[in-house]
Tab-separated table of C-alpha atoms and ligand atoms in Angstrom:
chain	number	residue	atom	x	y	z
A	1	MET	CA	-71.284	-34.753	-15.490
A	2	LEU	CA	-70.727	-31.168	-14.282
A	3	VAL	CA	-70.258	-32.453	-10.766
A	4	THR	CA	-67.561	-34.897	-11.972
A	5	ILE	CA	-65.679	-32.159	-13.880
A	6	PHE	CA	-65.918	-29.860	-10.843
A	7	PHE	CA	-64.611	-32.666	-8.624
A	8	LEU	CA	-61.717	-33.436	-10.984
A	9	ILE	CA	-60.691	-29.749	-11.279
A	10	THR	CA	-60.830	-29.328	-7.492
A	11	PHE	CA	-58.771	-32.481	-7.019
A	12	ALA	CA	-56.158	-31.367	-9.610
A	13	LEU	CA	-55.880	-27.900	-8.001
A	14	GLY	CA	-55.485	-29.532	-4.613
A	15	VAL	CA	-52.650	-31.756	-5.773
A	16	ALA	CA	-50.927	-28.886	-7.628
A	17	GLY	CA	-51.324	-26.650	-4.570
A	18	PHE	CA	-49.834	-29.288	-2.311
A	19	TYR	CA	-46.737	-29.669	-4.502
A	20	ALA	CA	-46.400	-25.907	-4.983
A	21	TRP	CA	-46.484	-25.482	-1.194
A	22	GLN	CA	-43.735	-28.050	-0.817
A	23	TYR	CA	-41.582	-25.833	-3.027
A	24	ILE	CA	-42.347	-22.479	-1.434
A	25	ARG	CA	-42.831	-23.301	2.227
A	26	PRO	CA	-40.180	-21.595	4.307
A	27	SER	CA	-38.955	-24.629	6.291
A	28	ILE	CA	-35.383	-24.984	4.987
A	29	PRO	CA	-33.806	-22.466	2.652
A	30	PHE	CA	-32.693	-23.843	-0.749
A	31	VAL	CA	-30.310	-21.163	-1.842
A	32	GLU	CA	-27.747	-19.872	0.585
A	33	GLU	CA	-25.586	-17.217	-0.973
A	34	THR	CA	-22.511	-16.955	1.185
A	35	SER	CA	-20.561	-19.292	3.428
A	36	LYS	CA	-21.714	-17.203	6.364
A	37	ASP	CA	-25.389	-17.689	5.393
A	38	ARG	CA	-24.844	-21.396	4.985
A	39	ILE	CA	-23.139	-21.729	8.346
A	40	GLN	CA	-25.934	-19.729	10.006
A	41	ALA	CA	-28.602	-21.972	8.440
A	42	ILE	CA	-26.854	-25.058	9.793
A	43	LYS	CA	-26.503	-23.411	13.193
A	44	ARG	CA	-30.263	-22.770	13.253
A	45	LEU	CA	-30.870	-26.449	12.534
A	46	SER	CA	-28.462	-27.421	15.283
A	47	ILE	CA	-30.233	-25.175	17.779
A	48	GLY	CA	-33.380	-27.028	16.727
A	49	GLY	CA	-31.599	-30.177	17.951
A	50	HIS	CA	-30.647	-31.812	14.670
A	51	GLU	CA	-27.726	-34.182	15.328
A	52	VAL	CA	-25.848	-33.909	12.011
A	53	ALA	CA	-26.260	-30.130	12.007
A	54	SER	CA	-24.825	-30.040	15.537
A	55	ALA	CA	-21.811	-32.111	14.461
A	56	LEU	CA	-21.104	-29.758	11.557
A	57	THR	CA	-21.627	-26.689	13.742
A	58	GLU	CA	-19.236	-28.038	16.373
A	59	LEU	CA	-16.606	-28.718	13.706
A	60	ILE	CA	-16.918	-25.245	12.217
A	61	GLU	CA	-17.061	-23.392	15.535
A	62	LYS	CA	-14.251	-25.213	17.296
A	63	ASP	CA	-11.870	-26.625	14.708
A	64	GLY	CA	-12.684	-24.020	12.068
A	65	ALA	CA	-12.601	-21.054	14.498
A	66	GLY	CA	-16.035	-20.115	13.122
A	67	GLU	CA	-15.257	-20.674	9.437
A	68	TRP	CA	-14.680	-23.454	6.949
A	69	PRO	CA	-12.052	-24.137	5.710
A	70	PRO	CA	-10.612	-23.590	9.179
A	71	ARG	CA	-9.321	-20.106	9.832
A	72	SER	CA	-5.640	-20.160	10.797
A	73	ASP	CA	-3.797	-17.240	12.334
A	74	HIS	CA	-0.053	-17.588	11.804
A	75	ASP	CA	0.981	-14.258	13.318
A	76	ASN	CA	-0.884	-13.252	16.435
A	77	TRP	CA	0.680	-15.674	18.893
A	78	PRO	CA	2.190	-15.099	22.322
A	79	GLN	CA	5.819	-13.976	22.051
A	80	ALA	CA	7.070	-17.303	23.452
A	81	LEU	CA	5.675	-19.276	20.484
A	82	ARG	CA	6.901	-17.042	17.668
A	83	PRO	CA	10.418	-18.480	17.361
A	84	TYR	CA	8.944	-21.749	16.044
A	85	LYS	CA	7.747	-19.991	12.913
A	86	ASP	CA	10.951	-17.933	12.585
A	87	ILE	CA	13.105	-21.046	12.868
A	88	TYR	CA	11.138	-22.989	10.247
A	89	LEU	CA	11.370	-20.064	7.832
A	90	GLU	CA	15.049	-19.386	8.541
A	91	LEU	CA	16.110	-22.989	7.993
A	92	ILE	CA	13.858	-23.993	5.133
A	93	PRO	CA	16.244	-22.795	2.381
A	94	LEU	CA	18.708	-25.423	3.676
A	95	LEU	CA	16.300	-28.349	3.494
A	96	SER	CA	16.094	-29.107	-0.247
A	97	ALA	CA	18.974	-30.172	-2.412
A	98	ALA	CA	19.189	-30.448	-6.188
A	99	PRO	CA	20.129	-32.945	-7.390
A	100	PRO	CA	19.821	-35.265	-4.370
A	101	SER	CA	22.964	-37.200	-3.472
A	102	LEU	CA	22.964	-40.973	-3.851
A	103	ASP	CA	25.759	-41.264	-1.305
A	104	ASP	CA	24.555	-42.267	2.185
A	105	ALA	CA	27.532	-40.607	3.857
A	106	VAL	CA	26.910	-37.271	2.129
A	107	ASN	CA	23.235	-37.430	3.019
A	108	THR	CA	24.004	-38.285	6.630
A	109	VAL	CA	26.263	-35.260	6.966
A	110	ARG	CA	23.640	-32.990	5.387
A	111	ARG	CA	20.938	-34.293	7.693
A	112	GLU	CA	23.032	-34.051	10.832
A	113	LYS	CA	23.934	-30.490	9.975
A	114	TYR	CA	20.294	-29.498	9.455
A	115	ARG	CA	19.190	-31.180	12.676
A	116	ALA	CA	22.031	-29.703	14.718
A	117	LEU	CA	21.153	-26.219	13.500
A	118	MET	CA	17.481	-26.671	14.272
A	119	ARG	CA	18.264	-28.015	17.754
A	120	LYS	CA	20.584	-25.105	18.424
A	121	LEU	CA	18.067	-22.445	17.395
A	122	LEU	CA	15.257	-24.131	19.313
A	123	THR	CA	17.360	-24.350	22.486
A	124	GLU	CA	18.455	-20.743	22.196
A	125	ARG	CA	15.061	-19.250	21.492
A	126	ILE	CA	12.358	-21.421	23.055
A	127	ASN	CA	11.553	-21.505	26.736
A	128	ILE	CA	9.863	-24.881	27.174
A	129	ALA	CA	8.360	-24.031	30.562
A	130	VAL	CA	6.593	-20.994	29.112
A	131	VAL	CA	5.388	-22.976	26.070
A	132	GLU	CA	3.943	-25.632	28.375
A	133	ALA	CA	2.314	-23.034	30.581
A	134	ILE	CA	0.574	-21.530	27.527
A	135	MET	CA	-0.544	-24.922	26.277
A	136	SER	CA	-1.923	-26.040	29.631
A	137	SER	CA	-3.750	-22.763	30.006
A	138	VAL	CA	-5.342	-23.391	26.581
A	139	GLU	CA	-6.168	-26.932	27.659
A	140	ALA	CA	-7.865	-25.537	30.755
A	141	GLY	CA	-10.100	-23.530	28.420
A	142	ASN	CA	-8.351	-20.168	28.501
A	143	LEU	CA	-8.479	-19.320	24.820
A	144	SER	CA	-7.648	-15.677	25.389
A	145	VAL	CA	-3.960	-16.682	25.465
A	146	LEU	CA	-4.215	-18.525	22.162
A	147	PRO	CA	-7.530	-18.144	20.309
A	148	ARG	CA	-8.810	-20.964	18.111
A	149	ASP	CA	-7.489	-19.581	14.835
A	150	ALA	CA	-4.069	-19.096	16.457
A	151	ILE	CA	-4.159	-22.681	17.765
A	152	ASN	CA	-4.754	-23.821	14.164
A	153	GLY	CA	-1.788	-21.788	12.915
A	154	PHE	CA	0.463	-22.992	15.723
A	155	TYR	CA	-0.594	-26.628	15.182
A	156	CYS	CA	0.467	-26.292	11.553
A	157	CYS	CA	3.781	-24.693	12.508
A	158	VAL	CA	4.788	-27.354	15.043
A	159	ALA	CA	3.658	-30.136	12.683
A	160	VAL	CA	5.731	-28.865	9.756
A	161	CYS	CA	8.759	-28.242	12.025
A	162	ARG	CA	8.495	-31.881	13.108
A	163	HIS	CA	8.286	-33.082	9.491
A	164	ALA	CA	11.296	-30.922	8.534
A	165	TYR	CA	13.291	-32.373	11.453
A	166	ARG	CA	12.140	-35.921	10.671
A	167	TRP	CA	13.538	-35.848	7.111
A	168	ALA	CA	16.248	-33.202	7.543
A	169	THR	CA	16.823	-33.213	3.797
A	170	ILE	CA	14.553	-33.186	0.752
A	171	PRO	CA	14.313	-35.287	-1.418
A	172	VAL	CA	13.736	-38.031	1.105
A	173	VAL	CA	16.780	-40.340	1.080
A	174	LYS	CA	17.374	-43.977	2.002
A	175	VAL	CA	19.296	-43.291	5.224
A	176	ALA	CA	16.339	-41.274	6.475
A	177	GLN	CA	13.843	-43.933	5.433
A	178	LEU	CA	15.781	-46.588	7.326
A	179	GLU	CA	15.492	-44.756	10.662
A	180	THR	CA	12.921	-46.284	12.976
A	181	VAL	CA	12.860	-44.004	16.037
A	182	ILE	CA	13.723	-40.322	16.219
A	183	ASP	CA	14.771	-38.410	19.255
A	184	PHE	CA	13.018	-35.094	18.638
A	185	PRO	CA	14.275	-31.878	20.227
A	186	PRO	CA	12.302	-31.340	23.468
A	187	GLU	CA	10.954	-28.039	22.091
A	188	LEU	CA	9.210	-29.968	19.277
A	189	ASP	CA	7.864	-32.568	21.699
A	190	ALA	CA	6.640	-30.189	24.424
A	191	PRO	CA	3.560	-28.670	22.724
A	192	TRP	CA	2.689	-31.776	20.679
A	193	PRO	CA	0.646	-33.811	23.222
A	194	TYR	CA	-1.467	-30.724	24.004
A	195	LEU	CA	-2.169	-30.239	20.294
A	196	GLN	CA	-2.899	-33.949	19.839
A	197	ARG	CA	-5.444	-33.785	22.652
A	198	TYR	CA	-7.001	-30.529	21.456
A	199	PHE	CA	-7.646	-32.008	18.001
A	200	GLY	CA	-8.222	-35.545	19.238
A	201	VAL	CA	-5.550	-37.347	17.213
A	202	THR	CA	-2.764	-39.599	18.421
A	203	ALA	CA	-0.085	-39.726	15.713
A	204	GLU	CA	3.448	-38.456	16.194
A	205	SER	CA	3.255	-37.275	12.582
A	206	GLY	CA	1.141	-34.468	11.204
A	207	ASN	CA	-1.936	-34.935	9.026
A	208	ASN	CA	-3.706	-33.282	6.109
A	209	THR	CA	-5.571	-30.867	8.387
A	210	ALA	CA	-2.490	-29.688	10.304
A	211	ASN	CA	0.133	-29.658	7.558
A	212	VAL	CA	-1.899	-28.640	4.536
A	213	VAL	CA	-5.340	-27.168	5.272
A	214	HIS	CA	-4.090	-25.006	8.175
A	215	ASN	CA	-1.120	-23.881	6.117
A	216	PHE	CA	-2.948	-20.870	4.625
A	217	ASP	CA	-3.292	-17.472	6.250
A	218	PRO	CA	-6.601	-15.554	6.198
A	219	ASN	CA	-5.499	-13.880	2.937
A	220	GLY	CA	-5.106	-17.261	1.255
A	221	ASN	CA	-1.278	-17.236	1.245
A	222	ARG	CA	0.552	-20.496	1.897
A	223	VAL	CA	2.813	-19.946	4.883
A	224	TYR	CA	5.245	-22.858	5.271
A	225	LYS	CA	6.631	-23.808	1.890
A	226	ILE	CA	9.139	-26.585	1.341
A	227	ASN	CA	11.317	-26.057	-1.707
A	228	VAL	CA	11.918	-22.331	-1.419
A	229	GLY	CA	15.266	-22.130	-3.214
A	230	MET	CA	14.488	-24.642	-5.944
A	231	SER	CA	13.496	-24.256	-9.601
A	232	GLU	CA	10.302	-22.544	-10.698
A	233	LEU	CA	8.995	-25.931	-11.899
A	234	ILE	CA	9.383	-27.445	-8.410
A	235	ARG	CA	7.970	-24.390	-6.630
A	236	SER	CA	4.927	-23.994	-8.860
A	237	SER	CA	4.146	-27.736	-8.799
A	238	GLU	CA	4.387	-27.672	-4.988
A	239	GLU	CA	2.106	-24.652	-4.731
A	240	THR	CA	-0.512	-26.117	-7.114
A	241	PHE	CA	-0.469	-29.488	-5.376
A	242	PHE	CA	-1.043	-28.231	-1.840
A	243	ARG	CA	-3.427	-25.433	-2.790
A	244	MET	CA	-5.735	-28.072	-4.278
A	245	PHE	CA	-6.409	-29.501	-0.822
A	246	TYR	CA	-7.370	-26.089	0.580
A	247	ASP	CA	-9.543	-25.274	-2.447
A	248	LEU	CA	-11.299	-28.614	-2.002
A	249	GLU	CA	-12.413	-27.611	1.482
A	250	VAL	CA	-13.620	-24.215	0.213
A	251	LEU	CA	-15.832	-25.988	-2.311
A	252	ALA	CA	-16.766	-28.694	0.202
A	253	LEU	CA	-18.571	-26.352	2.594
A	254	PRO	CA	-21.739	-26.046	0.449
A	255	ILE	CA	-21.679	-29.840	0.097
A	256	TYR	CA	-21.493	-30.477	3.848
A	257	CYS	CA	-24.305	-27.965	4.352
A	258	SER	CA	-26.511	-29.402	1.593
A	259	MET	CA	-25.995	-32.922	2.930
A	260	VAL	CA	-27.089	-31.772	6.394
A	261	GLN	CA	-30.076	-29.963	4.873
A	262	ALA	CA	-31.004	-33.063	2.875
A	263	VAL	CA	-31.027	-35.197	6.009
A	264	ALA	CA	-32.932	-32.564	7.998
A	265	SER	CA	-35.590	-32.051	5.330
A	266	TYR	CA	-36.074	-35.791	4.972
A	267	ASP	CA	-36.498	-36.068	8.733
A	268	SER	CA	-39.217	-33.420	8.596
A	269	ASN	CA	-40.870	-35.369	5.775
A	270	ASP	CA	-40.162	-32.645	3.254
A	271	LYS	CA	-39.019	-34.868	0.447
A	272	LEU	CA	-39.123	-32.275	-2.299
A	273	SER	CA	-36.645	-30.185	-0.327
A	274	THR	CA	-34.528	-33.305	0.150
A	275	ILE	CA	-34.386	-33.768	-3.610
A	276	LYS	CA	-33.391	-30.146	-4.144
A	277	HIS	CA	-30.609	-30.355	-1.571
A	278	LEU	CA	-29.330	-33.560	-3.165
A	279	GLU	CA	-29.299	-31.820	-6.537
A	280	ALA	CA	-27.228	-29.080	-4.904
A	281	VAL	CA	-24.780	-31.698	-3.574
A	282	SER	CA	-24.346	-33.066	-7.102
A	283	THR	CA	-23.823	-29.631	-8.631
A	284	HIS	CA	-21.266	-28.569	-6.028
A	285	LEU	CA	-19.509	-31.924	-6.183
A	286	ARG	CA	-19.074	-31.617	-9.946
A	287	GLU	CA	-17.448	-28.225	-9.399
A	288	LEU	CA	-15.242	-29.562	-6.600
A	289	LEU	CA	-13.968	-32.552	-8.531
A	290	LEU	CA	-12.837	-30.203	-11.295
A	291	VAL	CA	-10.106	-29.128	-8.860
A	292	PHE	CA	-8.667	-32.632	-9.172
A	293	TYR	CA	-9.313	-33.100	-12.892
A	294	GLU	CA	-7.851	-29.693	-13.816
A	295	ASN	CA	-4.733	-29.916	-11.660
A	296	VAL	CA	-3.509	-33.491	-11.425
A	297	HIS	CA	-1.767	-33.648	-14.794
A	298	GLU	CA	1.651	-32.906	-16.180
A	299	ARG	CA	1.037	-29.268	-17.167
A	300	ARG	CA	0.041	-28.202	-13.645
A	301	ILE	CA	2.022	-30.606	-11.430
A	302	SER	CA	5.186	-31.946	-12.971
A	303	GLN	CA	5.545	-35.703	-12.730
A	304	SER	CA	9.330	-35.399	-12.816
A	305	VAL	CA	9.485	-33.434	-9.549
A	306	TRP	CA	6.395	-34.490	-7.560
A	307	LEU	CA	7.704	-37.724	-6.046
A	308	SER	CA	11.100	-36.437	-4.975
A	309	TYR	CA	10.360	-32.830	-4.025
A	310	ILE	CA	6.696	-32.573	-3.102
A	311	GLN	CA	5.363	-35.805	-1.665
A	312	GLY	CA	8.307	-36.848	0.530
A	313	PHE	CA	8.147	-34.079	3.151
A	314	GLN	CA	4.643	-35.210	4.144
A	315	GLY	CA	5.723	-38.802	4.784
A	316	TRP	CA	6.721	-40.146	8.215
A	317	GLY	CA	7.483	-43.869	8.698
A	318	VAL	CA	9.037	-43.768	12.184
A	319	GLY	CA	7.570	-44.465	15.598
A	320	ARG	CA	8.292	-45.435	19.173
A	321	MET	CA	7.718	-48.073	21.795
A	322	ILE	CA	4.325	-47.833	23.461
A	323	ASP	CA	3.501	-50.330	26.243
A	324	GLY	CA	6.236	-52.676	25.038
A	325	GLU	CA	5.126	-52.559	21.411
A	326	PHE	CA	6.675	-50.669	18.526
A	327	VAL	CA	4.144	-48.319	16.954
A	328	LYS	CA	5.000	-46.807	13.568
A	329	TYR	CA	3.102	-43.844	12.193
A	330	ASP	CA	2.465	-42.876	8.597
A	331	GLY	CA	2.329	-39.464	7.011
A	332	LEU	CA	-0.307	-37.709	4.917
A	333	SER	CA	-2.528	-39.083	2.161
A	334	GLY	CA	-5.466	-37.867	0.103
A	335	ASN	CA	-7.354	-40.420	2.154
A	336	HIS	CA	-7.317	-37.878	5.035
A	337	VAL	CA	-9.465	-35.422	3.076
A	338	LEU	CA	-12.720	-34.823	4.971
A	339	LEU	CA	-14.910	-34.359	1.897
A	340	PHE	CA	-14.455	-37.918	0.607
A	341	GLN	CA	-14.998	-39.434	4.027
A	342	ALA	CA	-18.104	-37.318	4.599
A	343	ILE	CA	-19.667	-38.222	1.235
A	344	ASP	CA	-18.900	-41.919	1.715
A	345	ALA	CA	-20.567	-41.778	5.142
A	346	PHE	CA	-23.547	-39.835	3.780
A	347	LEU	CA	-23.952	-42.541	1.111
A	348	GLY	CA	-23.849	-45.190	3.834
A	349	LEU	CA	-20.593	-46.734	2.551
A	350	ASP	CA	-18.159	-48.376	4.942
A	351	ARG	CA	-15.063	-46.381	5.787
A	352	TYR	CA	-11.895	-46.552	3.719
A	353	LEU	CA	-9.629	-45.944	6.719
A	354	THR	CA	-9.359	-48.307	9.673
A	355	ASP	CA	-10.505	-47.201	13.137
A	356	GLU	CA	-6.852	-47.025	14.141
A	357	ALA	CA	-5.943	-44.724	11.241
A	358	MET	CA	-8.985	-42.533	11.958
A	359	ASP	CA	-7.878	-42.030	15.580
A	360	ARG	CA	-4.316	-41.300	14.547
A	361	TYR	CA	-4.785	-38.856	11.696
A	362	ILE	CA	-8.351	-37.541	11.511
A	363	PRO	CA	-9.334	-34.838	14.045
A	364	TYR	CA	-12.076	-35.862	16.474
A	365	ASN	CA	-14.732	-33.423	15.223
A	366	GLN	CA	-14.204	-34.562	11.625
A	367	ARG	CA	-14.673	-38.156	12.745
A	368	GLU	CA	-17.825	-37.213	14.643
A	369	LEU	CA	-19.300	-35.485	11.599
A	370	CYS	CA	-18.712	-38.588	9.477
A	371	LEU	CA	-20.198	-40.885	12.108
A	372	SER	CA	-23.248	-38.691	12.224
A	373	PHE	CA	-23.638	-38.682	8.414
A	374	LYS	CA	-23.345	-42.456	8.419
A	375	LYS	CA	-25.907	-42.859	11.191
A	376	HIS	CA	-28.405	-40.676	9.330
A	377	SER	CA	-27.653	-41.982	5.860
A	378	LEU	CA	-30.745	-41.546	3.706
A	379	ARG	CA	-30.042	-44.787	1.920
A	380	ASN	CA	-31.065	-46.730	5.019
A	381	LYS	CA	-34.393	-44.910	5.154
A	382	MET	CA	-35.734	-45.474	1.634
A	383	LYS	CA	-39.141	-47.135	1.439
A	384	GLU	CA	-39.926	-49.419	-1.443
A	385	GLY	CA	-42.801	-48.214	-3.600
A	386	ASP	CA	-42.577	-44.616	-2.369
A	387	ARG	CA	-42.294	-42.377	-5.432
A	388	ALA	CA	-40.507	-39.522	-3.669
A	389	ASP	CA	-38.031	-41.988	-2.169
A	390	ALA	CA	-37.403	-43.371	-5.647
A	391	ARG	CA	-36.484	-39.843	-6.805
A	392	ILE	CA	-34.233	-39.450	-3.771
A	393	GLU	CA	-32.523	-42.738	-4.578
A	394	GLU	CA	-32.020	-41.542	-8.124
A	395	GLU	CA	-30.297	-38.378	-6.853
A	396	LEU	CA	-28.161	-40.371	-4.443
A	397	GLY	CA	-27.224	-42.602	-7.368
A	398	LYS	CA	-25.951	-39.561	-9.265
A	399	ILE	CA	-23.645	-38.729	-6.346
A	400	VAL	CA	-22.380	-42.330	-6.256
A	401	LYS	CA	-21.698	-42.097	-9.974
A	402	GLN	CA	-19.616	-38.958	-9.560
A	403	MET	CA	-17.598	-40.636	-6.817
A	404	ARG	CA	-16.998	-43.614	-9.096
A	405	VAL	CA	-15.832	-41.343	-11.916
A	406	PHE	CA	-13.486	-39.585	-9.481
A	407	ARG	CA	-12.075	-42.871	-8.149
A	408	ALA	CA	-11.540	-44.264	-11.642
A	409	ALA	CA	-9.826	-41.034	-12.745
A	410	HIS	CA	-7.745	-40.811	-9.564
A	411	ARG	CA	-6.572	-44.378	-10.069
A	412	THR	CA	-5.218	-43.733	-13.542
A	413	ARG	CA	-4.032	-40.155	-13.033
A	414	VAL	CA	-1.872	-40.809	-9.964
A	415	MET	CA	0.052	-43.809	-11.266
A	416	PRO	CA	2.485	-41.888	-13.512
A	417	TYR	CA	3.432	-39.784	-10.465
A	418	LEU	CA	4.239	-42.877	-8.422
A	419	GLU	CA	6.132	-44.568	-11.259
A	420	GLN	CA	8.768	-41.820	-11.565
A	421	PRO	CA	12.363	-42.842	-10.918
A	422	ALA	CA	13.684	-41.731	-7.530
A	423	PRO	CA	17.013	-43.575	-7.087
A	424	GLU	CA	17.758	-41.680	-3.872
A	425	ARG	CA	14.996	-43.501	-1.993
A	426	LEU	CA	13.127	-46.747	-1.429
A	427	PRO	CA	9.610	-46.886	-2.923
A	428	MET	CA	7.346	-44.981	-0.540
A	429	THR	CA	4.151	-42.996	-0.408
A	430	ALA	CA	3.638	-40.297	2.205
A	431	GLY	CA	0.527	-42.041	3.472
A	432	LYS	CA	1.783	-45.625	3.472
A	433	SER	CA	5.516	-45.076	4.265
A	434	VAL	CA	8.089	-47.446	2.712
A	435	LEU	CA	6.104	-49.807	0.519
A	436	LYS	CA	5.895	-53.571	0.758
A	437	GLY	CA	6.857	-55.615	-2.305
A	438	ASP	CA	10.181	-56.720	-3.778
A	439	THR	CA	10.018	-54.522	-6.859
A	440	LEU	CA	8.518	-51.119	-7.609
A	441	ASN	CA	5.928	-52.806	-9.819
A	442	GLU	CA	4.861	-55.087	-6.995
A	443	ALA	CA	4.622	-52.158	-4.588
A	444	LEU	CA	2.545	-50.118	-7.017
A	445	LYS	CA	0.302	-53.080	-7.728
A	446	LEU	CA	-0.603	-53.190	-4.015
A	447	LEU	CA	-1.559	-49.508	-4.099
A	448	ASP	CA	-3.523	-49.963	-7.298
A	449	ASP	CA	-5.396	-52.856	-5.701
A	450	MET	CA	-6.431	-50.606	-2.806
A	451	MET	CA	-7.795	-48.031	-5.210
A	452	ALA	CA	-9.511	-50.673	-7.356
A	453	THR	CA	-11.150	-52.192	-4.274
A	454	ARG	CA	-12.430	-48.791	-3.164
A	455	LEU	CA	-13.829	-48.208	-6.624
A	456	ARG	CA	-15.672	-51.537	-6.473
A	457	GLU	CA	-17.051	-50.668	-3.033
A	458	THR	CA	-18.444	-47.374	-4.301
A	459	VAL	CA	-21.960	-48.514	-5.192
B	501	HEM	C1	-0.078	-36.968	-7.600
B	501	HEM	C2	-1.092	-36.941	-6.762
B	501	HEM	C3	-1.633	-38.106	-6.020
B	501	HEM	C4	-1.136	-39.368	-5.835
B	501	HEM	C5	0.162	-39.944	-6.369
B	501	HEM	C6	-2.095	-40.097	-5.042
B	501	HEM	C7	-1.950	-41.416	-4.665
B	501	HEM	C8	-2.846	-42.128	-3.888
B	501	HEM	C9	-2.696	-43.507	-3.478
B	501	HEM	C10	-1.521	-44.392	-3.852
B	501	HEM	C11	-3.764	-43.843	-2.728
B	501	HEM	C12	-4.053	-45.216	-2.069
B	501	HEM	C13	-3.245	-45.400	-0.841
B	501	HEM	C14	-3.686	-44.518	0.292
B	501	HEM	O1	-4.838	-44.644	0.758
B	501	HEM	O2	-2.882	-43.668	0.713
B	501	HEM	C15	-4.589	-42.665	-2.629
B	501	HEM	C16	-5.762	-42.607	-1.942
B	501	HEM	C17	-6.602	-41.530	-1.982
B	501	HEM	N1	-6.386	-40.303	-2.592
B	501	HEM	FE1	-4.806	-39.825	-3.720
B	501	HEM	N2	-3.146	-39.278	-4.763
B	501	HEM	C18	-2.906	-38.054	-5.324
B	501	HEM	C19	-3.695	-36.939	-5.254
B	501	HEM	C20	-4.916	-36.905	-4.643
B	501	HEM	C21	-5.768	-35.755	-4.581
B	501	HEM	C22	-5.444	-34.382	-5.169
B	501	HEM	C23	-6.877	-36.135	-3.899
B	501	HEM	C24	-8.080	-35.316	-3.587
B	501	HEM	C25	-8.768	-34.709	-4.512
B	501	HEM	C26	-6.735	-37.506	-3.531
B	501	HEM	C27	-7.645	-38.237	-2.826
B	501	HEM	C28	-7.475	-39.532	-2.396
B	501	HEM	C29	-8.434	-40.257	-1.613
B	501	HEM	C30	-9.788	-39.720	-1.152
B	501	HEM	C31	-7.897	-41.496	-1.346
B	501	HEM	C32	-8.515	-42.665	-0.548
B	501	HEM	C33	-9.117	-43.680	-1.469
B	501	HEM	C34	-10.484	-43.255	-1.949
B	501	HEM	O3	-11.255	-42.684	-1.181
B	501	HEM	O4	-10.750	-43.528	-3.139
B	501	HEM	N3	-5.532	-37.950	-4.000
B	501	HEM	N4	-4.024	-41.648	-3.354
């Protein structure tokens, strides 16, 4: 009898000790206080050869200039590049008009005037040969001319100059929507292919990374605004709307890191750590989604001004002939946001965007990170009957649930913004350009179907 009790106590202590060790062993840290600590922890994993950690490290070091969200320097550029910023800022008060004219002829005159002025200033102040020399030096790897954070700032500047030239008046008007090809000033074309290659995207238009996430200086100030001379309602709605996308990436960093840690701990058979990192993903995701829930409503972003004054600038809808075929590019959409793509990939879901859209609008290192999350998705590794795996599945399920709640909320919250009257234009979203469908209702139904389908796929 005594022997049995002794055996049972020893066995129980052994089991308890094993689980306690799983919690305290120093393999992968659970709590990382600062972004810097988190980035360092991921770097250590990448040095250890972990593929997903390497993808995240590459993204942060190259595209982020060592930080995430990416650090963007909008001031310390070679003299030859500075006029781009000056010209955007000098001309921006002329871009928006209130109320927009419904007369095509008036709008055409306005647009021609804006474009002529931009062309004139660019010709007078930019030396294309010097710009190209700087860009090819950067391409050859000489980052002392234009360090990574300055490349990010410059990318943003050229992208927003191109969007300003493309529309040439805000709100977006029908005559502008009906254009198919635009002859850009050579100064706006010259640096673009270098920037496209540096970031690994092919679109003539900008994207969420260039136009929005890079549009904040290291002090958190938004640099290139759109509606500078307009009402307080328009300006504050614009600021709130675009700041959300930067704030999302601030709150996304701990999620990217915890997802990498979850994969790495699972690979080293440390399933209790995996569970803890998944819990951290859930906690941080809840906090991140609050950015959407707390901002996308009438009191923070006015429905009456969003469609006409805020969304339009980020659209595109023009293209050019490539190898005998007309290629049209779209503008920005929430579907460019890295966080949602990364979580979908981590959960093993198929992509929302097509391969073509990924190559056009999503920077190469962001695509690589998502591919790596997908390849290492824990959901493909779960073993039936394994109790720890069952707990892991449960945690993954909680993340899926949060994504479903977000997608359901997004679907209903965004509709009133898209339903607003905008008689100056044809129905359009920035990300899908002029919409298909004979009536506004038909066009919106197509968008709603896309969102409903994505919601159904989120399982
Ligand atoms: C008034 C604000 C917004 C409107 C009107 C809007 C509208 C839309 C529409 C129509 C789509 C489907 C078509 C497409 O893929 O482009 C879409 C997709 C998407 N939007 Fe938004 N959106 C808004 C704000 C946001 C914000 C703030 C976020 C990020 C928190 C976001 C994230 C997404 C994502 C991730 C998708 C891709 C579909 C998915 O993954 O579920 N949107 N949005």
